[in-house]
Amino acid sequence: MSNLPDLLRDLVIANRILAREDVVDYLGHISIRHPERPDRFFLSCSRSPALVALDDIMEFDLDCNPIDQRGRSMYFERPIHGAIYQARPDVQSVAHNHAYEVLPFAIAYNVKLRPVVHPACNIGLEVPVWDIRKKFGDTNLLVTTMEHGRDLAATLGKSKAALMRNHGCVIATSSLREAVLNAVYLKVNARLQAEAMRLGDEISYLTPGELEKTAELVNSPNSLQRAWEYWARRAGADKL
Ligand SMILES: [Zn+2]
């Protein structure tokens, strides 16, 4: 496992990658659980991911209270992160975004988002959709309380991704590199699935057996490192 300074630098790079790959714009965020204190996590202060630097990274407890705020403003939607870390001890990294390619599946949500290419195998057989309105009625759609976050985490269940109705999506994984991979490929898969659906009704999805076999390959350390190096370089990480 990386030591803490390396991990925090990787979190900065992950922010830059998600911006470079158009997974996030001025909104969206990614966090990591503290490697030595599972009751805490790290997330940037309220800044656009493309601009996040090391000094912006803040530490929170799992109720999303800052440990050392130092006057920095905070993301309203940090309960997405705290609630998932509370519900899922296996999760080490959480990402949230409003990628435009993913959003149609959170709007026409009777059409399921399902894996159509192998790097997207981690999204599971179909991506669950969380509807904030079911429990909370009319809201501003944002996950601003721990109650919202816990309800989202319940819909996420054991999955590595969930859609949020008319809002965006969340990724929950066992490592930062995997979170970046899944966030990028949830978006790519959504674009390809939507394009295939425009060509015809008979869509070929990956089978459960194919998901299992491709996951072994895609989640191998060598494969994750190769993807990470590629995206990090594109995001200018060598100049950070
Ligand atoms: Zn959001």
PDB file of C-alpha atoms and ligand atoms in Angstrom:
ATOM      1  CA  MET A   1       0.000   0.000   0.000  1.00  0.00           C
ATOM      2  CA  SER A   2       1.173   3.532  -0.755  1.00  0.00           C
ATOM      3  CA  ASN A   3       2.271   5.669   2.142  1.00  0.00           C
ATOM      4  CA  LEU A   4       0.058   8.619   3.026  1.00  0.00           C
ATOM      5  CA  PRO A   5       1.917  11.425   1.174  1.00  0.00           C
ATOM      6  CA  ASP A   6       1.988   9.308  -1.996  1.00  0.00           C
ATOM      7  CA  LEU A   7      -1.685   8.465  -1.610  1.00  0.00           C
ATOM      8  CA  LEU A   8      -2.671  12.112  -1.170  1.00  0.00           C
ATOM      9  CA  ARG A   9      -0.653  13.065  -4.246  1.00  0.00           C
ATOM     10  CA  ASP A  10      -2.462  10.295  -6.123  1.00  0.00           C
ATOM     11  CA  LEU A  11      -5.770  11.792  -4.968  1.00  0.00           C
ATOM     12  CA  VAL A  12      -4.758  15.128  -6.515  1.00  0.00           C
ATOM     13  CA  ILE A  13      -3.816  13.312  -9.731  1.00  0.00           C
ATOM     14  CA  ALA A  14      -7.161  11.437  -9.686  1.00  0.00           C
ATOM     15  CA  ASN A  15      -8.976  14.800  -9.567  1.00  0.00           C
ATOM     16  CA  ARG A  16      -6.961  16.041 -12.552  1.00  0.00           C
ATOM     17  CA  ILE A  17      -7.597  12.822 -14.505  1.00  0.00           C
ATOM     18  CA  LEU A  18     -11.367  12.970 -14.027  1.00  0.00           C
ATOM     19  CA  ALA A  19     -11.300  16.566 -15.265  1.00  0.00           C
ATOM     20  CA  ARG A  20      -9.041  15.788 -18.238  1.00  0.00           C
ATOM     21  CA  GLU A  21     -11.246  12.864 -19.294  1.00  0.00           C
ATOM     22  CA  ASP A  22     -14.406  15.007 -19.034  1.00  0.00           C
ATOM     23  CA  VAL A  23     -15.911  12.808 -16.345  1.00  0.00           C
ATOM     24  CA  VAL A  24     -16.307  15.945 -14.214  1.00  0.00           C
ATOM     25  CA  ASP A  25     -16.594  19.616 -15.114  1.00  0.00           C
ATOM     26  CA  TYR A  26     -16.595  22.257 -12.379  1.00  0.00           C
ATOM     27  CA  LEU A  27     -18.694  19.844 -10.303  1.00  0.00           C
ATOM     28  CA  GLY A  28     -17.915  16.325  -9.091  1.00  0.00           C
ATOM     29  CA  HIS A  29     -15.420  14.903  -6.603  1.00  0.00           C
ATOM     30  CA  ILE A  30     -13.364  11.862  -5.597  1.00  0.00           C
ATOM     31  CA  SER A  31     -12.201  10.708  -2.147  1.00  0.00           C
ATOM     32  CA  ILE A  32     -10.087   8.033  -0.473  1.00  0.00           C
ATOM     33  CA  ARG A  33     -10.491   6.384   2.898  1.00  0.00           C
ATOM     34  CA  HIS A  34      -7.620   7.086   5.316  1.00  0.00           C
ATOM     35  CA  PRO A  35      -5.305   4.050   4.952  1.00  0.00           C
ATOM     36  CA  GLU A  36      -4.472   3.969   8.683  1.00  0.00           C
ATOM     37  CA  ARG A  37      -7.749   5.292  10.130  1.00  0.00           C
ATOM     38  CA  PRO A  38     -10.744   3.608   8.493  1.00  0.00           C
ATOM     39  CA  ASP A  39     -13.041   6.012  10.375  1.00  0.00           C
ATOM     40  CA  ARG A  40     -11.767   8.943   8.302  1.00  0.00           C
ATOM     41  CA  PHE A  41     -11.478   9.920   4.649  1.00  0.00           C
ATOM     42  CA  PHE A  42      -9.784  12.526   2.449  1.00  0.00           C
ATOM     43  CA  LEU A  43     -11.614  14.795  -0.005  1.00  0.00           C
ATOM     44  CA  SER A  44     -10.754  18.138  -1.578  1.00  0.00           C
ATOM     45  CA  CYS A  45     -12.237  21.360  -0.281  1.00  0.00           C
ATOM     46  CA  SER A  46     -14.874  22.866  -2.556  1.00  0.00           C
ATOM     47  CA  ARG A  47     -12.906  23.379  -5.787  1.00  0.00           C
ATOM     48  CA  SER A  48     -13.219  22.251  -9.386  1.00  0.00           C
ATOM     49  CA  PRO A  49     -11.333  18.946  -9.758  1.00  0.00           C
ATOM     50  CA  ALA A  50      -9.105  20.357 -12.524  1.00  0.00           C
ATOM     51  CA  LEU A  51      -7.715  22.880 -10.015  1.00  0.00           C
ATOM     52  CA  VAL A  52      -7.322  20.682  -6.927  1.00  0.00           C
ATOM     53  CA  ALA A  53      -3.865  20.834  -5.301  1.00  0.00           C
ATOM     54  CA  LEU A  54      -2.359  19.124  -2.268  1.00  0.00           C
ATOM     55  CA  ASP A  55      -3.265  21.977   0.096  1.00  0.00           C
ATOM     56  CA  ASP A  56      -6.921  21.553  -0.850  1.00  0.00           C
ATOM     57  CA  ILE A  57      -7.144  17.993   0.473  1.00  0.00           C
ATOM     58  CA  MET A  58      -9.114  17.877   3.734  1.00  0.00           C
ATOM     59  CA  GLU A  59      -9.606  15.080   6.269  1.00  0.00           C
ATOM     60  CA  PHE A  60     -13.119  14.184   7.490  1.00  0.00           C
ATOM     61  CA  ASP A  61     -14.680  11.773   9.930  1.00  0.00           C
ATOM     62  CA  LEU A  62     -17.314   9.445   8.498  1.00  0.00           C
ATOM     63  CA  ASP A  63     -20.108  11.846   9.551  1.00  0.00           C
ATOM     64  CA  CYS A  64     -18.353  14.327   7.232  1.00  0.00           C
ATOM     65  CA  ASN A  65     -17.124  16.691   9.954  1.00  0.00           C
ATOM     66  CA  PRO A  66     -13.778  18.311   9.036  1.00  0.00           C
ATOM     67  CA  ILE A  67     -10.793  17.443  11.242  1.00  0.00           C
ATOM     68  CA  ASP A  68      -8.911  20.684  10.491  1.00  0.00           C
ATOM     69  CA  GLN A  69     -11.005  22.980   8.312  1.00  0.00           C
ATOM     70  CA  ARG A  70      -8.667  26.030   8.313  1.00  0.00           C
ATOM     71  CA  GLY A  71     -11.370  28.208   6.779  1.00  0.00           C
ATOM     72  CA  ARG A  72     -11.688  26.096   3.658  1.00  0.00           C
ATOM     73  CA  SER A  73     -15.139  25.745   2.087  1.00  0.00           C
ATOM     74  CA  MET A  74     -16.496  22.227   1.711  1.00  0.00           C
ATOM     75  CA  TYR A  75     -18.488  20.303  -0.889  1.00  0.00           C
ATOM     76  CA  PHE A  76     -22.191  20.194  -0.005  1.00  0.00           C
ATOM     77  CA  GLU A  77     -22.387  16.604  -1.208  1.00  0.00           C
ATOM     78  CA  ARG A  78     -19.680  15.122   0.999  1.00  0.00           C
ATOM     79  CA  PRO A  79     -22.324  12.877   2.705  1.00  0.00           C
ATOM     80  CA  ILE A  80     -22.162  10.744  -0.454  1.00  0.00           C
ATOM     81  CA  HIS A  81     -18.665   9.780   0.627  1.00  0.00           C
ATOM     82  CA  GLY A  82     -19.135   9.486   4.401  1.00  0.00           C
ATOM     83  CA  ALA A  83     -22.308   7.409   4.151  1.00  0.00           C
ATOM     84  CA  ILE A  84     -20.797   4.941   1.672  1.00  0.00           C
ATOM     85  CA  TYR A  85     -17.647   4.532   3.775  1.00  0.00           C
ATOM     86  CA  GLN A  86     -19.899   3.852   6.790  1.00  0.00           C
ATOM     87  CA  ALA A  87     -21.992   1.282   4.939  1.00  0.00           C
ATOM     88  CA  ARG A  88     -19.196  -0.422   3.009  1.00  0.00           C
ATOM     89  CA  PRO A  89     -16.014  -1.343   4.944  1.00  0.00           C
ATOM     90  CA  ASP A  90     -14.597  -2.806   1.706  1.00  0.00           C
ATOM     91  CA  VAL A  91     -14.737   0.566  -0.076  1.00  0.00           C
ATOM     92  CA  GLN A  92     -11.500   2.593  -0.169  1.00  0.00           C
ATOM     93  CA  SER A  93     -12.450   5.201  -2.753  1.00  0.00           C
ATOM     94  CA  VAL A  94     -15.673   6.989  -3.764  1.00  0.00           C
ATOM     95  CA  ALA A  95     -16.284   9.207  -6.791  1.00  0.00           C
ATOM     96  CA  HIS A  96     -19.309  11.292  -7.720  1.00  0.00           C
ATOM     97  CA  ASN A  97     -19.961  12.955 -11.062  1.00  0.00           C
ATOM     98  CA  HIS A  98     -22.607  14.272 -13.444  1.00  0.00           C
ATOM     99  CA  ALA A  99     -21.043  13.003 -16.710  1.00  0.00           C
ATOM    100  CA  TYR A 100     -23.309  14.010 -19.568  1.00  0.00           C
ATOM    101  CA  GLU A 101     -23.052  10.613 -21.272  1.00  0.00           C
ATOM    102  CA  VAL A 102     -24.222   8.823 -18.095  1.00  0.00           C
ATOM    103  CA  LEU A 103     -27.084  11.168 -17.278  1.00  0.00           C
ATOM    104  CA  PRO A 104     -29.540   9.968 -19.953  1.00  0.00           C
ATOM    105  CA  PHE A 105     -29.641   6.599 -18.128  1.00  0.00           C
ATOM    106  CA  ALA A 106     -30.541   8.445 -14.925  1.00  0.00           C
ATOM    107  CA  ILE A 107     -33.337  10.270 -16.763  1.00  0.00           C
ATOM    108  CA  ALA A 108     -34.834   7.547 -19.017  1.00  0.00           C
ATOM    109  CA  TYR A 109     -34.169   5.203 -16.151  1.00  0.00           C
ATOM    110  CA  ASN A 110     -36.368   2.384 -17.351  1.00  0.00           C
ATOM    111  CA  VAL A 111     -33.470   1.795 -19.788  1.00  0.00           C
ATOM    112  CA  LYS A 112     -30.816  -0.016 -17.764  1.00  0.00           C
ATOM    113  CA  LEU A 113     -27.155   0.905 -18.060  1.00  0.00           C
ATOM    114  CA  ARG A 114     -25.358  -2.411 -18.601  1.00  0.00           C
ATOM    115  CA  PRO A 115     -21.781  -3.350 -19.529  1.00  0.00           C
ATOM    116  CA  VAL A 116     -21.116  -3.498 -23.269  1.00  0.00           C
ATOM    117  CA  VAL A 117     -17.284  -3.347 -23.277  1.00  0.00           C
ATOM    118  CA  HIS A 118     -14.785  -5.208 -21.126  1.00  0.00           C
ATOM    119  CA  PRO A 119     -13.092  -2.292 -19.266  1.00  0.00           C
ATOM    120  CA  ALA A 120     -16.578  -1.457 -17.926  1.00  0.00           C
ATOM    121  CA  CYS A 121     -17.008  -4.920 -16.366  1.00  0.00           C
ATOM    122  CA  ASN A 122     -16.918  -3.482 -12.833  1.00  0.00           C
ATOM    123  CA  ILE A 123     -20.254  -1.719 -13.223  1.00  0.00           C
ATOM    124  CA  GLY A 124     -22.006  -5.066 -12.717  1.00  0.00           C
ATOM    125  CA  LEU A 125     -24.844  -6.699 -14.651  1.00  0.00           C
ATOM    126  CA  GLU A 126     -26.906  -3.519 -14.462  1.00  0.00           C
ATOM    127  CA  VAL A 127     -26.379  -0.262 -12.596  1.00  0.00           C
ATOM    128  CA  PRO A 128     -28.964   0.443  -9.852  1.00  0.00           C
ATOM    129  CA  VAL A 129     -30.765   3.802  -9.914  1.00  0.00           C
ATOM    130  CA  TRP A 130     -31.334   5.792  -6.732  1.00  0.00           C
ATOM    131  CA  ASP A 131     -34.323   8.135  -6.677  1.00  0.00           C
ATOM    132  CA  ILE A 132     -34.058  10.730  -3.895  1.00  0.00           C
ATOM    133  CA  ARG A 133     -37.749  11.569  -4.351  1.00  0.00           C
ATOM    134  CA  LYS A 134     -38.943   8.169  -3.129  1.00  0.00           C
ATOM    135  CA  LYS A 135     -37.985   8.863   0.464  1.00  0.00           C
ATOM    136  CA  PHE A 136     -37.488  12.625   0.610  1.00  0.00           C
ATOM    137  CA  GLY A 137     -40.081  14.046  -1.824  1.00  0.00           C
ATOM    138  CA  ASP A 138     -39.188  17.231  -3.675  1.00  0.00           C
ATOM    139  CA  THR A 139     -35.608  18.286  -2.922  1.00  0.00           C
ATOM    140  CA  ASN A 140     -32.848  20.182  -4.760  1.00  0.00           C
ATOM    141  CA  LEU A 141     -31.664  16.640  -5.768  1.00  0.00           C
ATOM    142  CA  LEU A 142     -28.320  17.016  -3.962  1.00  0.00           C
ATOM    143  CA  VAL A 143     -27.077  14.624  -1.281  1.00  0.00           C
ATOM    144  CA  THR A 144     -26.605  17.183   1.476  1.00  0.00           C
ATOM    145  CA  THR A 145     -27.433  15.166   4.621  1.00  0.00           C
ATOM    146  CA  MET A 146     -26.239  11.877   6.064  1.00  0.00           C
ATOM    147  CA  GLU A 147     -29.846  10.612   5.740  1.00  0.00           C
ATOM    148  CA  HIS A 148     -29.691  11.235   1.992  1.00  0.00           C
ATOM    149  CA  GLY A 149     -26.280   9.566   1.859  1.00  0.00           C
ATOM    150  CA  ARG A 150     -27.430   6.484   3.770  1.00  0.00           C
ATOM    151  CA  ASP A 151     -30.422   6.074   1.494  1.00  0.00           C
ATOM    152  CA  LEU A 152     -28.138   6.286  -1.556  1.00  0.00           C
ATOM    153  CA  ALA A 153     -25.749   3.753   0.029  1.00  0.00           C
ATOM    154  CA  ALA A 154     -28.690   1.379   0.586  1.00  0.00           C
ATOM    155  CA  THR A 155     -29.559   1.483  -3.131  1.00  0.00           C
ATOM    156  CA  LEU A 156     -25.894   1.073  -4.048  1.00  0.00           C
ATOM    157  CA  GLY A 157     -25.834  -2.081  -1.913  1.00  0.00           C
ATOM    158  CA  LYS A 158     -22.800  -4.192  -2.814  1.00  0.00           C
ATOM    159  CA  SER A 159     -22.456  -2.624  -6.274  1.00  0.00           C
ATOM    160  CA  LYS A 160     -19.513  -0.582  -7.483  1.00  0.00           C
ATOM    161  CA  ALA A 161     -21.700   2.012  -9.210  1.00  0.00           C
ATOM    162  CA  ALA A 162     -25.153   3.560  -8.924  1.00  0.00           C
ATOM    163  CA  LEU A 163     -27.028   6.206 -10.873  1.00  0.00           C
ATOM    164  CA  MET A 164     -28.811   9.096  -9.174  1.00  0.00           C
ATOM    165  CA  ARG A 165     -32.099  10.135 -10.810  1.00  0.00           C
ATOM    166  CA  ASN A 166     -31.805  13.327 -12.893  1.00  0.00           C
ATOM    167  CA  HIS A 167     -28.509  14.056 -11.161  1.00  0.00           C
ATOM    168  CA  GLY A 168     -25.472  11.833 -11.767  1.00  0.00           C
ATOM    169  CA  CYS A 169     -23.719   8.744 -10.518  1.00  0.00           C
ATOM    170  CA  VAL A 170     -21.521   7.361  -7.776  1.00  0.00           C
ATOM    171  CA  ILE A 171     -18.590   4.942  -7.923  1.00  0.00           C
ATOM    172  CA  ALA A 172     -17.451   2.901  -4.889  1.00  0.00           C
ATOM    173  CA  THR A 173     -14.379   0.707  -5.196  1.00  0.00           C
ATOM    174  CA  SER A 174     -11.553  -0.977  -3.329  1.00  0.00           C
ATOM    175  CA  SER A 175      -8.837   1.382  -4.602  1.00  0.00           C
ATOM    176  CA  LEU A 176      -8.319   4.870  -6.007  1.00  0.00           C
ATOM    177  CA  ARG A 177      -7.046   3.556  -9.328  1.00  0.00           C
ATOM    178  CA  GLU A 178     -10.110   1.372  -9.716  1.00  0.00           C
ATOM    179  CA  ALA A 179     -12.389   4.315  -8.891  1.00  0.00           C
ATOM    180  CA  VAL A 180     -10.804   6.342 -11.685  1.00  0.00           C
ATOM    181  CA  LEU A 181     -11.057   3.427 -14.118  1.00  0.00           C
ATOM    182  CA  ASN A 182     -14.702   2.804 -13.263  1.00  0.00           C
ATOM    183  CA  ALA A 183     -15.657   6.481 -13.411  1.00  0.00           C
ATOM    184  CA  VAL A 184     -14.076   6.824 -16.864  1.00  0.00           C
ATOM    185  CA  TYR A 185     -15.547   3.589 -18.187  1.00  0.00           C
ATOM    186  CA  LEU A 186     -19.020   4.109 -16.781  1.00  0.00           C
ATOM    187  CA  LYS A 187     -19.052   7.195 -19.003  1.00  0.00           C
ATOM    188  CA  VAL A 188     -17.521   5.425 -22.023  1.00  0.00           C
ATOM    189  CA  ASN A 189     -19.909   2.480 -21.639  1.00  0.00           C
ATOM    190  CA  ALA A 190     -22.911   4.806 -21.424  1.00  0.00           C
ATOM    191  CA  ARG A 191     -21.888   6.552 -24.624  1.00  0.00           C
ATOM    192  CA  LEU A 192     -21.327   3.282 -26.499  1.00  0.00           C
ATOM    193  CA  GLN A 193     -24.526   1.674 -25.224  1.00  0.00           C
ATOM    194  CA  ALA A 194     -26.577   4.723 -26.234  1.00  0.00           C
ATOM    195  CA  GLU A 195     -24.933   4.770 -29.692  1.00  0.00           C
ATOM    196  CA  ALA A 196     -25.592   1.029 -30.157  1.00  0.00           C
ATOM    197  CA  MET A 197     -29.226   1.525 -29.134  1.00  0.00           C
ATOM    198  CA  ARG A 198     -29.624   4.103 -31.879  1.00  0.00           C
ATOM    199  CA  LEU A 199     -28.511   1.447 -34.388  1.00  0.00           C
ATOM    200  CA  GLY A 200     -31.096  -1.143 -33.370  1.00  0.00           C
ATOM    201  CA  ASP A 201     -33.028  -2.936 -30.649  1.00  0.00           C
ATOM    202  CA  GLU A 202     -30.893  -6.044 -30.340  1.00  0.00           C
ATOM    203  CA  ILE A 203     -28.099  -5.024 -27.995  1.00  0.00           C
ATOM    204  CA  SER A 204     -25.428  -7.516 -26.971  1.00  0.00           C
ATOM    205  CA  TYR A 205     -24.335  -7.098 -23.339  1.00  0.00           C
ATOM    206  CA  LEU A 206     -21.504  -8.833 -21.519  1.00  0.00           C
ATOM    207  CA  THR A 207     -22.685 -12.059 -19.865  1.00  0.00           C
ATOM    208  CA  PRO A 208     -22.193 -12.814 -16.141  1.00  0.00           C
ATOM    209  CA  GLY A 209     -19.407 -15.248 -17.084  1.00  0.00           C
ATOM    210  CA  GLU A 210     -17.718 -12.635 -19.264  1.00  0.00           C
ATOM    211  CA  LEU A 211     -17.964 -10.079 -16.479  1.00  0.00           C
ATOM    212  CA  GLU A 212     -16.215 -12.438 -14.090  1.00  0.00           C
ATOM    213  CA  LYS A 213     -13.417 -13.264 -16.510  1.00  0.00           C
ATOM    214  CA  THR A 214     -12.879  -9.696 -17.725  1.00  0.00           C
ATOM    215  CA  ALA A 215     -12.835  -8.396 -14.131  1.00  0.00           C
ATOM    216  CA  GLU A 216      -9.846 -10.639 -13.368  1.00  0.00           C
ATOM    217  CA  LEU A 217      -7.992  -9.038 -16.235  1.00  0.00           C
ATOM    218  CA  VAL A 218      -9.149  -5.423 -15.883  1.00  0.00           C
ATOM    219  CA  ASN A 219      -8.585  -5.275 -12.107  1.00  0.00           C
ATOM    220  CA  SER A 220      -5.133  -6.852 -12.163  1.00  0.00           C
ATOM    221  CA  PRO A 221      -2.451  -4.549 -10.709  1.00  0.00           C
ATOM    222  CA  ASN A 222      -0.626  -4.455 -14.045  1.00  0.00           C
ATOM    223  CA  SER A 223      -3.725  -3.419 -15.959  1.00  0.00           C
ATOM    224  CA  LEU A 224      -4.759  -0.777 -13.400  1.00  0.00           C
ATOM    225  CA  GLN A 225      -1.226   0.654 -13.369  1.00  0.00           C
ATOM    226  CA  ARG A 226      -1.123   0.827 -17.155  1.00  0.00           C
ATOM    227  CA  ALA A 227      -4.411   2.749 -17.268  1.00  0.00           C
ATOM    228  CA  TRP A 228      -3.351   5.009 -14.400  1.00  0.00           C
ATOM    229  CA  GLU A 229       0.008   5.915 -16.019  1.00  0.00           C
ATOM    230  CA  TYR A 230      -1.717   6.730 -19.303  1.00  0.00           C
ATOM    231  CA  TRP A 231      -4.380   8.962 -17.786  1.00  0.00           C
ATOM    232  CA  ALA A 232      -1.981  10.565 -15.298  1.00  0.00           C
ATOM    233  CA  ARG A 233       0.360  11.607 -18.092  1.00  0.00           C
ATOM    234  CA  ARG A 234      -2.531  12.981 -20.162  1.00  0.00           C
ATOM    235  CA  ALA A 235      -3.626  14.955 -17.106  1.00  0.00           C
ATOM    236  CA  GLY A 236      -0.147  16.474 -16.728  1.00  0.00           C
ATOM    237  CA  ALA A 237       0.691  14.650 -13.493  1.00  0.00           C
ATOM    238  CA  ASP A 238       4.393  14.679 -14.355  1.00  0.00           C
ATOM    239  CA  LYS A 239       4.268  18.487 -14.065  1.00  0.00           C
ATOM    240  CA  LEU A 240       2.537  18.590 -10.669  1.00  0.00           C
TER     241      LEU A 240
HETATM  242 ZN    ZN B   1     -23.917  15.924  -7.533  1.00  0.00          ZN
END
